[in-house]
XYZ file of C-alpha atoms in Angstrom:
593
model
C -3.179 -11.773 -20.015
C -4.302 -11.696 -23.535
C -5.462 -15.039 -25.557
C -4.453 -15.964 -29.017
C -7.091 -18.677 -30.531
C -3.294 -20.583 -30.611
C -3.316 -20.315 -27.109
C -6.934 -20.933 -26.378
C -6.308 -24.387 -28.331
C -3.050 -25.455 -26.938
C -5.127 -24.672 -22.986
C -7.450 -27.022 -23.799
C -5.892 -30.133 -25.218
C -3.638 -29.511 -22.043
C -6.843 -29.742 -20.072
C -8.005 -32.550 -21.880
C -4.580 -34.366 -21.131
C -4.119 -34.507 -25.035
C -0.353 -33.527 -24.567
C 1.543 -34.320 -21.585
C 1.761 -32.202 -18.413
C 5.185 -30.008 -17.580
C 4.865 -30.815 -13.739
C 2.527 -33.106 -11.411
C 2.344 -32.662 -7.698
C 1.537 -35.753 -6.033
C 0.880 -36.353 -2.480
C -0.938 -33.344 -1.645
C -4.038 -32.361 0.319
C -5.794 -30.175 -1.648
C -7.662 -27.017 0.529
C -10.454 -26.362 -2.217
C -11.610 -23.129 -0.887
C -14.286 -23.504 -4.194
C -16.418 -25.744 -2.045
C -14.707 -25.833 1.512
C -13.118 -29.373 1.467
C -10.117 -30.358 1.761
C -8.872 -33.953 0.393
C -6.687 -35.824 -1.360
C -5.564 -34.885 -4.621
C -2.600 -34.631 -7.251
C -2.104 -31.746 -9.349
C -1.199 -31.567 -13.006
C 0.452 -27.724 -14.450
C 0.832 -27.413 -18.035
C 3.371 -24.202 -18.699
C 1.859 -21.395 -15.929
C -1.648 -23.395 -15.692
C -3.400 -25.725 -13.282
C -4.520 -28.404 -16.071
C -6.588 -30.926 -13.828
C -7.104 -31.594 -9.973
C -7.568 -35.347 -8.515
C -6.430 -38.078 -10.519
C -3.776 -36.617 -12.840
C -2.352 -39.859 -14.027
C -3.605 -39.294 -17.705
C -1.459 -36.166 -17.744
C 1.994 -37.564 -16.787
C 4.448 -38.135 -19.422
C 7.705 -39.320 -20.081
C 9.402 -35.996 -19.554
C 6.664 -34.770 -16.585
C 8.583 -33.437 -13.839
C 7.199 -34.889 -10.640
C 6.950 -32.962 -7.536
C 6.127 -34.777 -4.004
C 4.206 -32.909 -1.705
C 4.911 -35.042 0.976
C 1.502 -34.634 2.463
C 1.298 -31.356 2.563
C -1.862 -29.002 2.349
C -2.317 -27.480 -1.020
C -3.368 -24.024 -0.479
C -3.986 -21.253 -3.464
C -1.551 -18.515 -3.238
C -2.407 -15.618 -1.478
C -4.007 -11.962 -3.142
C -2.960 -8.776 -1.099
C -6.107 -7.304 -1.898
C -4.778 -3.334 -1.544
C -1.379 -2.621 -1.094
C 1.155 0.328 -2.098
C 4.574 -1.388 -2.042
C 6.137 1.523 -2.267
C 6.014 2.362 0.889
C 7.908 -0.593 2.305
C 10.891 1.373 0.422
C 11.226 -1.646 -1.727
C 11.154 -1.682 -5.128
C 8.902 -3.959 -7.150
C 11.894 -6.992 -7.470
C 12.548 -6.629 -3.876
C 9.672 -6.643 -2.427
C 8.485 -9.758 -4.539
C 11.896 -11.018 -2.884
C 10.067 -10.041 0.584
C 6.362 -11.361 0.155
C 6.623 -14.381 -2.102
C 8.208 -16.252 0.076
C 5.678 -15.707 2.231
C 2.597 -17.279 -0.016
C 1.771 -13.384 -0.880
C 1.593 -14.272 -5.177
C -0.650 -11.647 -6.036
C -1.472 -8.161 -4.987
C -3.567 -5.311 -5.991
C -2.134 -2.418 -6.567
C -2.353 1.419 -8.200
C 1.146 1.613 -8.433
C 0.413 5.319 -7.602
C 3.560 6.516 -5.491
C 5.305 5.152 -8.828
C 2.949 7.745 -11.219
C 3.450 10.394 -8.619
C 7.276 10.654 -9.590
C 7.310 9.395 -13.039
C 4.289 9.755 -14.835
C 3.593 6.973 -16.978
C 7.126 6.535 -18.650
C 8.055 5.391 -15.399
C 5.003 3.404 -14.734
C 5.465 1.581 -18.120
C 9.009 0.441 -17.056
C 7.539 -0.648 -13.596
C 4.845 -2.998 -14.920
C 7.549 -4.527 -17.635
C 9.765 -5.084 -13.894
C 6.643 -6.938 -13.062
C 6.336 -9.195 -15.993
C 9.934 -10.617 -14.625
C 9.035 -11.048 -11.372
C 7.413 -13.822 -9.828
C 4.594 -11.729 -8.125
C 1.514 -10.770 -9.950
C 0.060 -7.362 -9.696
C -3.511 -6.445 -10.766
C -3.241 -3.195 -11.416
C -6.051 -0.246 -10.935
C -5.597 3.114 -12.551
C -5.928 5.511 -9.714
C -9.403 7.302 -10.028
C -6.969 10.342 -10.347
C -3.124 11.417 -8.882
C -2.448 13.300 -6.791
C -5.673 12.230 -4.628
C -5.049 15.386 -2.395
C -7.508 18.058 -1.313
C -7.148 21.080 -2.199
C -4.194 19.477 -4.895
C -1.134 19.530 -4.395
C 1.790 18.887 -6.571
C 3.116 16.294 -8.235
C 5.059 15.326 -11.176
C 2.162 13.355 -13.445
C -1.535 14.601 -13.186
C -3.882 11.438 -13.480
C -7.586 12.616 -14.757
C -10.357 11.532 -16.974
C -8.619 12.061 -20.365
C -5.577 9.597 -19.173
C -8.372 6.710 -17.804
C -9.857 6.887 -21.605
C -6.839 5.654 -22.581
C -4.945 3.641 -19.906
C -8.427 1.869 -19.220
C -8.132 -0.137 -22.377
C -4.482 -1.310 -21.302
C -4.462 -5.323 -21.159
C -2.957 -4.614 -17.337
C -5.593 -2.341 -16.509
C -8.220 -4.051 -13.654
C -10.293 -1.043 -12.680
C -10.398 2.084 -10.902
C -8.207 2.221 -7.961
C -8.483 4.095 -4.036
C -11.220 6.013 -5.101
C -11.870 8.694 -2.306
C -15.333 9.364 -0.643
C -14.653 12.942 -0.796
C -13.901 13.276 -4.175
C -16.926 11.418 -5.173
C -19.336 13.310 -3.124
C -17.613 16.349 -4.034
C -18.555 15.539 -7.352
C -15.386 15.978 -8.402
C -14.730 15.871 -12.489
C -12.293 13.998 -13.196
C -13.027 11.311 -10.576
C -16.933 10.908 -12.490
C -15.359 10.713 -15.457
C -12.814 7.934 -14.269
C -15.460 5.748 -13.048
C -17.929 6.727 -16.107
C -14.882 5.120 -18.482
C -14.880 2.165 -15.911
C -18.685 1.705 -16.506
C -17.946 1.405 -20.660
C -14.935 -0.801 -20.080
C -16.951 -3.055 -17.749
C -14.183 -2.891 -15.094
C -14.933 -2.399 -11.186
C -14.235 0.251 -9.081
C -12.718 -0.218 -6.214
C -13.038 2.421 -2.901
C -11.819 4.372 -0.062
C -14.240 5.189 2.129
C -13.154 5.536 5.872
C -15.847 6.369 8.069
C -18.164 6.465 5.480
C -21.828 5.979 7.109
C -25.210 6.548 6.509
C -26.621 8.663 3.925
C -22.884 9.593 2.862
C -22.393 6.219 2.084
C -25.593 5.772 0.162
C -24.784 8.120 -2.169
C -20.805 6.478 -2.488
C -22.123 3.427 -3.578
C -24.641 5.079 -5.713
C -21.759 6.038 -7.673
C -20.849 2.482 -8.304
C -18.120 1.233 -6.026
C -17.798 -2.434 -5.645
C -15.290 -2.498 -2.388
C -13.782 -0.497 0.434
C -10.400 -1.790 2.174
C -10.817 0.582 5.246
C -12.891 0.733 8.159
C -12.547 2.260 11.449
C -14.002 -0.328 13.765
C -16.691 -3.055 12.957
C -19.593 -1.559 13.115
C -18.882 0.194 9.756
C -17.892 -2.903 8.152
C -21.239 -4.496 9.033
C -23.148 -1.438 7.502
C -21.278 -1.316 4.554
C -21.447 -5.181 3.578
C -25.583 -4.959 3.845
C -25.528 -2.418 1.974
C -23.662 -4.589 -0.693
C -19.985 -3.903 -0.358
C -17.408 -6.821 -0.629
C -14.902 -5.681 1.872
C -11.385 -5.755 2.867
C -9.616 -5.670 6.276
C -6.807 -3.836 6.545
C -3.676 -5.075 8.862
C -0.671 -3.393 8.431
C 2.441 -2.359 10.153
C 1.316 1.083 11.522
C -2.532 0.408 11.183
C -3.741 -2.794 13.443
C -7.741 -3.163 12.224
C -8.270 -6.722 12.064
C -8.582 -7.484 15.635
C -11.652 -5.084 15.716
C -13.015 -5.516 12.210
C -12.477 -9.690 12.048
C -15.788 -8.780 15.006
C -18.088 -8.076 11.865
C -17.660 -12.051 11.197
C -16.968 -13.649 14.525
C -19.731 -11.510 16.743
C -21.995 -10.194 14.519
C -22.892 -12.515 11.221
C -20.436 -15.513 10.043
C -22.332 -15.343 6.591
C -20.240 -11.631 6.384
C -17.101 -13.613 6.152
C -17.208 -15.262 2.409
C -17.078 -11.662 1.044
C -14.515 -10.707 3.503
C -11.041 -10.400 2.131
C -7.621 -8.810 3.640
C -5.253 -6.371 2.414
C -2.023 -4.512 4.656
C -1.506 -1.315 2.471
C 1.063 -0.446 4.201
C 4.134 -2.161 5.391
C 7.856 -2.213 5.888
C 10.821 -4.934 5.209
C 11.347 -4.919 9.345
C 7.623 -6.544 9.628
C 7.777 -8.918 6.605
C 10.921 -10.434 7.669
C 9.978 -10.620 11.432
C 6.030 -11.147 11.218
C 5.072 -12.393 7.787
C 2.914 -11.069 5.217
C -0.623 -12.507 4.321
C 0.785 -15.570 6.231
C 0.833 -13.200 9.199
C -2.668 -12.140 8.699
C -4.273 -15.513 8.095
C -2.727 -16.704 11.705
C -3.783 -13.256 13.346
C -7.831 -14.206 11.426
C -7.361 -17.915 12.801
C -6.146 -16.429 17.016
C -9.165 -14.277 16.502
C -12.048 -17.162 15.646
C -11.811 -17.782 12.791
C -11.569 -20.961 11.362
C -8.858 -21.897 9.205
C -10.537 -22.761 5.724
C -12.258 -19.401 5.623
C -9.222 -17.606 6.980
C -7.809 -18.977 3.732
C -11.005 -18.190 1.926
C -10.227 -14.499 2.734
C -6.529 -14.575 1.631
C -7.501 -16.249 -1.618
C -10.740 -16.532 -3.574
C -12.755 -14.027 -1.512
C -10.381 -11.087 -3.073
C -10.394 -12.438 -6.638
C -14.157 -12.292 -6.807
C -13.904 -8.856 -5.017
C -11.618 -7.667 -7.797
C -13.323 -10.056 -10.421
C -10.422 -12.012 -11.320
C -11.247 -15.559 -9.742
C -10.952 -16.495 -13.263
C -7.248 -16.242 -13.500
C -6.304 -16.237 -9.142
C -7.431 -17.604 -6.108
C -8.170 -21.263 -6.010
C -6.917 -24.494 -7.404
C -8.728 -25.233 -10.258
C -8.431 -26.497 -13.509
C -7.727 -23.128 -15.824
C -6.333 -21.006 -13.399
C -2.677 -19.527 -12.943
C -0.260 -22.544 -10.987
C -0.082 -20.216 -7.732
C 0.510 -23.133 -4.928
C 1.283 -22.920 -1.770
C 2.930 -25.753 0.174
C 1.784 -25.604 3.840
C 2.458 -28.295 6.599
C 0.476 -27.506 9.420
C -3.034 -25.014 8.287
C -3.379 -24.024 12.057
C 0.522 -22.940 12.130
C 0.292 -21.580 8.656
C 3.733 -21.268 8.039
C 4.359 -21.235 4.295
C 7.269 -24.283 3.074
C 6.947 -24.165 -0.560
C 5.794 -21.202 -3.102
C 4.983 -22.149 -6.614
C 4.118 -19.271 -8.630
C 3.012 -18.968 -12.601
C 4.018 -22.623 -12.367
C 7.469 -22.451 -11.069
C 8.879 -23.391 -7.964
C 10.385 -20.370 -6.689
C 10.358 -20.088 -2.586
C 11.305 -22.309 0.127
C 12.112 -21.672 3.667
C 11.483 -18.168 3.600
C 13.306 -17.358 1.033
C 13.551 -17.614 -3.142
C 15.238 -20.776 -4.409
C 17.042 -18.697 -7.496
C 18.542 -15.342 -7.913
C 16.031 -12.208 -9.042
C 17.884 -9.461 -10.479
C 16.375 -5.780 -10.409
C 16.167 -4.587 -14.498
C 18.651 -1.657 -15.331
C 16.842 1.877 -14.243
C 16.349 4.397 -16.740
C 16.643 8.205 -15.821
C 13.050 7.969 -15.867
C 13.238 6.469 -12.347
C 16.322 7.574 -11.192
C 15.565 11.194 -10.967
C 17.076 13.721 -8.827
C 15.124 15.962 -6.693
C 14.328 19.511 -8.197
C 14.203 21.755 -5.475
C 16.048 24.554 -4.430
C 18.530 24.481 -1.270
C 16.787 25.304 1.939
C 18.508 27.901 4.770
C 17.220 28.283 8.537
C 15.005 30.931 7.149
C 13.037 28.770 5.149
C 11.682 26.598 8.176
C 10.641 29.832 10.775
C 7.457 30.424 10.910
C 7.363 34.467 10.484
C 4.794 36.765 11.985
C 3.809 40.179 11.768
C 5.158 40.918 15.626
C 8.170 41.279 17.111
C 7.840 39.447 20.767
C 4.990 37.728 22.477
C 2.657 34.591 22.173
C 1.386 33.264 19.053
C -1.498 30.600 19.611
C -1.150 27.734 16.920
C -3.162 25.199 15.679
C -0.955 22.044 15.706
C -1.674 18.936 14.043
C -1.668 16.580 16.813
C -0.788 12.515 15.733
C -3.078 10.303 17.359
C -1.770 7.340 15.516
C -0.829 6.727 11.733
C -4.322 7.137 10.377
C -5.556 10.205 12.931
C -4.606 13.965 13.081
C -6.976 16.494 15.834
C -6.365 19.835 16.617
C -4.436 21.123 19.557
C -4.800 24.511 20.335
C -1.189 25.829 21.758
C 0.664 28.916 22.782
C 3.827 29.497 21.980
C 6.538 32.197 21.948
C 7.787 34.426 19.702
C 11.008 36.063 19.200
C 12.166 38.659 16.448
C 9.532 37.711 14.442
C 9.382 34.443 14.623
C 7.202 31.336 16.364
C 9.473 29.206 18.137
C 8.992 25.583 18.280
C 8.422 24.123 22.169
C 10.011 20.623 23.316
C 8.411 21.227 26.387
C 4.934 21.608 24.998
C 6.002 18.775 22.219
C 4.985 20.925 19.356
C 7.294 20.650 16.179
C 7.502 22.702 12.960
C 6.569 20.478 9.748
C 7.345 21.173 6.159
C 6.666 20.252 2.769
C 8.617 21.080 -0.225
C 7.549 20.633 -3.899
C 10.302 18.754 -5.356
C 8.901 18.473 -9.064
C 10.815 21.677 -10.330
C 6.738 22.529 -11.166
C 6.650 25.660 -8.744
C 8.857 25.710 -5.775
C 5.958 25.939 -3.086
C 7.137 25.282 0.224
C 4.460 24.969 3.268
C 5.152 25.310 7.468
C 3.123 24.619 9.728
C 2.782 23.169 13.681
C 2.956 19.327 14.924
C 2.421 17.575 17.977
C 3.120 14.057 18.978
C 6.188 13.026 17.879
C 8.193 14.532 21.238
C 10.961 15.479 19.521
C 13.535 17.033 21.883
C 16.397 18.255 19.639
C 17.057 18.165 15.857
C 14.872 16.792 12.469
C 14.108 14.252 10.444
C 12.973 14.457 6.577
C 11.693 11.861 3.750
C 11.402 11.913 -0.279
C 9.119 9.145 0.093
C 5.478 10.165 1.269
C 2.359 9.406 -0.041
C 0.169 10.580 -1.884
C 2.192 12.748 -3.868
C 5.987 12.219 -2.419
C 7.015 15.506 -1.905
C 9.772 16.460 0.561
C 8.416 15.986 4.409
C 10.646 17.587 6.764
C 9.952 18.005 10.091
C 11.863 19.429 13.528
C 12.396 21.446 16.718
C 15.424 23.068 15.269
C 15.267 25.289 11.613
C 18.992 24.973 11.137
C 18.672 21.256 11.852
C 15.889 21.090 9.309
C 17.792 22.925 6.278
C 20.193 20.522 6.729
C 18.292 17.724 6.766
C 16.394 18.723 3.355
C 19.747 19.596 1.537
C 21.604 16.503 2.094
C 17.994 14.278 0.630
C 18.414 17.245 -2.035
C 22.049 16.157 -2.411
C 21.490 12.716 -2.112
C 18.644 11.974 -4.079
C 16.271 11.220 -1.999
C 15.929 8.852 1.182
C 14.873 9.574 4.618
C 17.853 11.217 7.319
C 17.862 11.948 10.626
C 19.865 14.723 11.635
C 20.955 16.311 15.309
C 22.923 18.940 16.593
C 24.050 20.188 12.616
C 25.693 16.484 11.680
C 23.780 13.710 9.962
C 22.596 10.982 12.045
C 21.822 8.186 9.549
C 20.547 8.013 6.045
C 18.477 5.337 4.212
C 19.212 5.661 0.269
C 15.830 5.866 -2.037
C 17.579 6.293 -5.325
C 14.497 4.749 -7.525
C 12.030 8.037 -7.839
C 12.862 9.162 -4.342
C 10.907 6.471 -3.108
C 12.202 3.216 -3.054
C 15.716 0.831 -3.059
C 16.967 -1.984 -5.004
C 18.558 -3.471 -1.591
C 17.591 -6.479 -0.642
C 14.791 -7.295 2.060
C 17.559 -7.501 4.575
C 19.485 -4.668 3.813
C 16.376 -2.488 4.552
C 14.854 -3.696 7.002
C 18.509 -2.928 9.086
C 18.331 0.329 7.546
C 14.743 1.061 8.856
C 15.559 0.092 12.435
C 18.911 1.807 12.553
C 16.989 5.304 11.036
C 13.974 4.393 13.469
C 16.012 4.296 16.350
C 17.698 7.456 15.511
C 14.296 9.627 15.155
C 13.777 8.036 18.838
C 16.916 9.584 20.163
C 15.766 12.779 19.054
C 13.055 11.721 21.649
C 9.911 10.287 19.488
C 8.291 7.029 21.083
C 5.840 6.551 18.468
C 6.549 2.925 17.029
C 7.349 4.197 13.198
C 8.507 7.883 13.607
C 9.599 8.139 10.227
C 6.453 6.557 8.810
C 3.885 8.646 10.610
C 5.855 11.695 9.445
C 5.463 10.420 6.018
C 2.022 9.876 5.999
C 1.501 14.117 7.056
C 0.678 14.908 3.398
C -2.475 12.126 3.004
C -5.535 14.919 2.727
C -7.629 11.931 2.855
C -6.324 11.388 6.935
C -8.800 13.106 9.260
C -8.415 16.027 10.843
C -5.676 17.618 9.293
C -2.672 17.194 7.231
C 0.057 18.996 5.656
C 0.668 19.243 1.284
C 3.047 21.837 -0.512
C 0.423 24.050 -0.988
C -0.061 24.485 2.933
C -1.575 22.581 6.346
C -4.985 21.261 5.183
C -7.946 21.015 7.195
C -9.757 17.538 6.008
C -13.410 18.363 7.120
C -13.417 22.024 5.290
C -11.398 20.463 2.544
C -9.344 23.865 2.353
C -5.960 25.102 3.751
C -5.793 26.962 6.670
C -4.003 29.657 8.172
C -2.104 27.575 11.693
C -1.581 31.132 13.573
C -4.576 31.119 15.258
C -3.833 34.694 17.258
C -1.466 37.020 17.999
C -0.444 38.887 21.316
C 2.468 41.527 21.117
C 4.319 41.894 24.074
């Protein structure tokens, strides 16, 4: 979003209505979320640029395309303020295909899942997808990749000598998901990625989940402008008087903003112009059925909130978060021509999407035809690991027959793991898994061709009754997840993603169930919206006839390796325990028979 002097000039006569404008929307009502009014007014867009709000008449000429907005509201389109779109399996083309429509225009993003399996070759070819499509990201370089403790592995290692350069890229918007722990660990390459940030003049943006008190003092001593995740409201009110512009998270697996929206509606309505929203996390099946950012404004408006700052925090509340209200988030002369056409604000159903000055959505959908680009090998990767047997998913001990007690990571929901203390039998050596007791085994394989590490440990939660299910697509560092009741079951499950590569499978009594395709890095699909959303329910609804009722099996499985998840999770390098920050050992004692 560089500026020639040429291009400087030729924005200014527009503005000045010295040359004609390229479209005119007349008709409108304008929501100016600048000043909290909403009124008449026509709008004049010169190339991708808003070029002057009320009377435009100066700026029509005799080739000025006129638009009718038929009395519509006007609305700014809509900033995701922290999102990983990789993990709605689509890739960047398809999921613009998904959210646009929508009135989603912009979204911040790390594009980190992306690094993890491609380094910046493949990042390079992802932003240049972005330049084609008609959804804006505002990208942060990841304070460092992978953000696992102790660190696992993945194919690209993100640290300070990479931000001294990338942090001087025109796309670069400042330092992205940076984790309490790592800052308070004082960890080297993190200080050194926000200590480039502080000579670039570019914001760093957090992670700070249950961050409170004295730990949180010295987080934002470090310099973090925002956090996109708290636990319940109480935590957002501490953190905003303390300073912090901050984002609620709502998204498929994690539901905050009932509880968090409280901060504004129960505690302080002042909180709520430096409130924004973000869903980090969603899949094709809840775009196309709920909505995006569209969703979240309704879900803001059923909770209290009034509908000009529910827009407020979908708009220009997250581009002065993210310091880019120059370019995003209102309708002002200057800024990008992202314009939403909306009939009814207390509905908020999205008719009309005009992005970078185009029209480009209507009814839900795009009104032309976006093509993915051609993939390189750079993205389209296989999967370096070795071929799994039973063997390699029994958990071996040094008795024959008896009782092993376990540690198993028991799911609480997405974003929760707590220990569960369990005994369980063994036989020839080995720990068997227990349907009964609804303990699983869980493993993660290196698939990087780095060093072949393979990890096993204990689950509980998902109530698996027979068979396994795997995934090539799990953040933070998209390793292969593979988890079951059944080791044969569990080899084969990890071969045929092996064979494949990459997707997510369900597999049951030694035949594959169903398969979802990843083929981009192991970790996302060209298919369109659609295509995966049917793909998603048909592979959810397998993992729940291996018995799971969680509402995303697959997705909670995926989301094992995140170190940054308390209590516990699961990397290549072993099960982690998140308060000691060190692996542990999940045989907790042995008893021979």
């Amino acid at each position: 979003m560089e500026r020639s002097v040429s291009d400087l000039k030729e924005r200014i006569r527009a503005g000045r209505g010295l040359v004609p404008a390229h479209k005119v929307i007349r008709g409108g009502q304008l929501v100016n979320v600048m000043s909290s009014e909403i009124y008449p007014a026509d709008v004049a867009v010169y190339n991708d640029m808003i070029a002057a709000v009320g009377d435009v008449e100066a700026y029509i000429g005799p080739e000025t395309e006129i638009i009718d907005a038929g009395g519509r509201y006007l609305v700014p389109g809509m900033i995701d303020g922290h999102i990983h779109s990789e993990c709605s399996k689509l890739s960047i083309t398809s999921y613009a295909k998904a959210v646009v429509p929508h009135g989603t225009t912009s979204m911040i993003s790390g594009l980190d899942e992306y690094i993890s399996v491609s380094g910046l070759e493949g990042l390079r070819e992802v932003m240049d997808e972005v330049k084609k499509s008609p959804l804006k990201v505002f990208w942060g370089a990841p304070y460092k990749t992978p953000y696992t403790i102790p660190q696992s592995t993945i194919a690209f290692n993100f640290n300070k000598e990479v931000h001294a350069e990338v942090q001087k890229w025109p796309e670069c918007f400042g330092v992205w998901e940076t984790v309490r722990e790592f800052i308070q660990e004082e960890d080297e390459d993190t200080l050194g990625a926000i200590s480039e940030a502080f000579k670039n003049r570019l914001p760093v943006f957090g992670c700070a989940p249950m961050a409170r008190g004295n730990d949180l003092n010295g987080y934002l001593c470090a310099g973090v402008r925002l956090d996109h995740e708290s636990y319940d409201h109480e935590e957002v009110v501490e953190k905003m008087r303390k300073g912090m512009h901050m984002l609620i998270r709502e998204s498929c697996v994690t539901h905050f903003l009932e509880e968090n929206i409280r901060a504004v509606t129960e505690v302080n309505p002042a909180f709520a112009r430096r409130v924004s929203f973000c869903t980090d996390d969603v899949t094709a099946t809840d775009i196309l059925s709920k909505g995006h950012l569209d969703n979240v404004v309704r879900l803001a408006m059923k909770a209290g909130v009034e509908p000009m700052t529910a827009i407020q925090m979908a708009t220009i509340n997250s581009a002065e978060a993210y310091r880019i209200d120059h370019l995003v988030g209102s309708i002002c002369p200057g800024r990008i021509a992202d314009i939403l056409f909306v009939d009814d604000l207390n509905e908020f159903k999205i008719e009309k999407v005009m992005t970078n000055g185009k029209m480009v959505a209507e009814n839900e959908r795009l009104s032309y035809e976006l093509k993915a680009p051609e993939r390189s090998s750079v993205l389209k990767g296989a999967l370096k690991c070795k071929m799994t047997t039973k063997a390699d998913f029994e958990y071996k001990v040094s008795i024959s027959s008896g009782e092993a007690t376990v540690l198993a990571m028991d799911v609480k929901g997405p974003f929760v793991r707590k220990r569960r203390d369990v005994v369980l039998k063994v036989e020839n050596g080995i720990v068997l898994p227990d349907v009964e007791q609804d303990v699983a085994m869980v493993s993660v394989l290196e698939r990087f061709g780095r060093n072949g590490n393979k990890s096993l440990a204990f689950c509980s939660g998902w109530k698996l009754k027979k068979g396994a299910m795997a995934s090539s697509a799990a953040p933070d560092d998209n390793n292969l997840v593979v988890m079951g009741v059944n080791a044969e079951d569990m080899s084969i499950a990890a071969n045929y993603l092996i064979e494949q590569g990459g997707g997510q499978v369900v597999v049951a009594d030694g035949e594959i169930v169903e398969f979802l395709p990843l083929p981009i890095g192991g970790i996302v699909s060209d298919c369109e919206p659609e295509e995966v959303a049917e793909q998603e329910k048909r592979i959810d609804a397998a993992a729940r006839a291996l018995g799971s009722d969680l509402p995303n099996p697959m997705m909670y499985m995926f989301f094992l390796p995140i170190t940054a998840i308390p209590d516990y999770a699961i990397t290549d390098v072993g099960p982690v325990d998140y308060l000691a920050l060190t692996t542990f050992d999940p045989v907790l004692d042995l008893k021979e028979a």
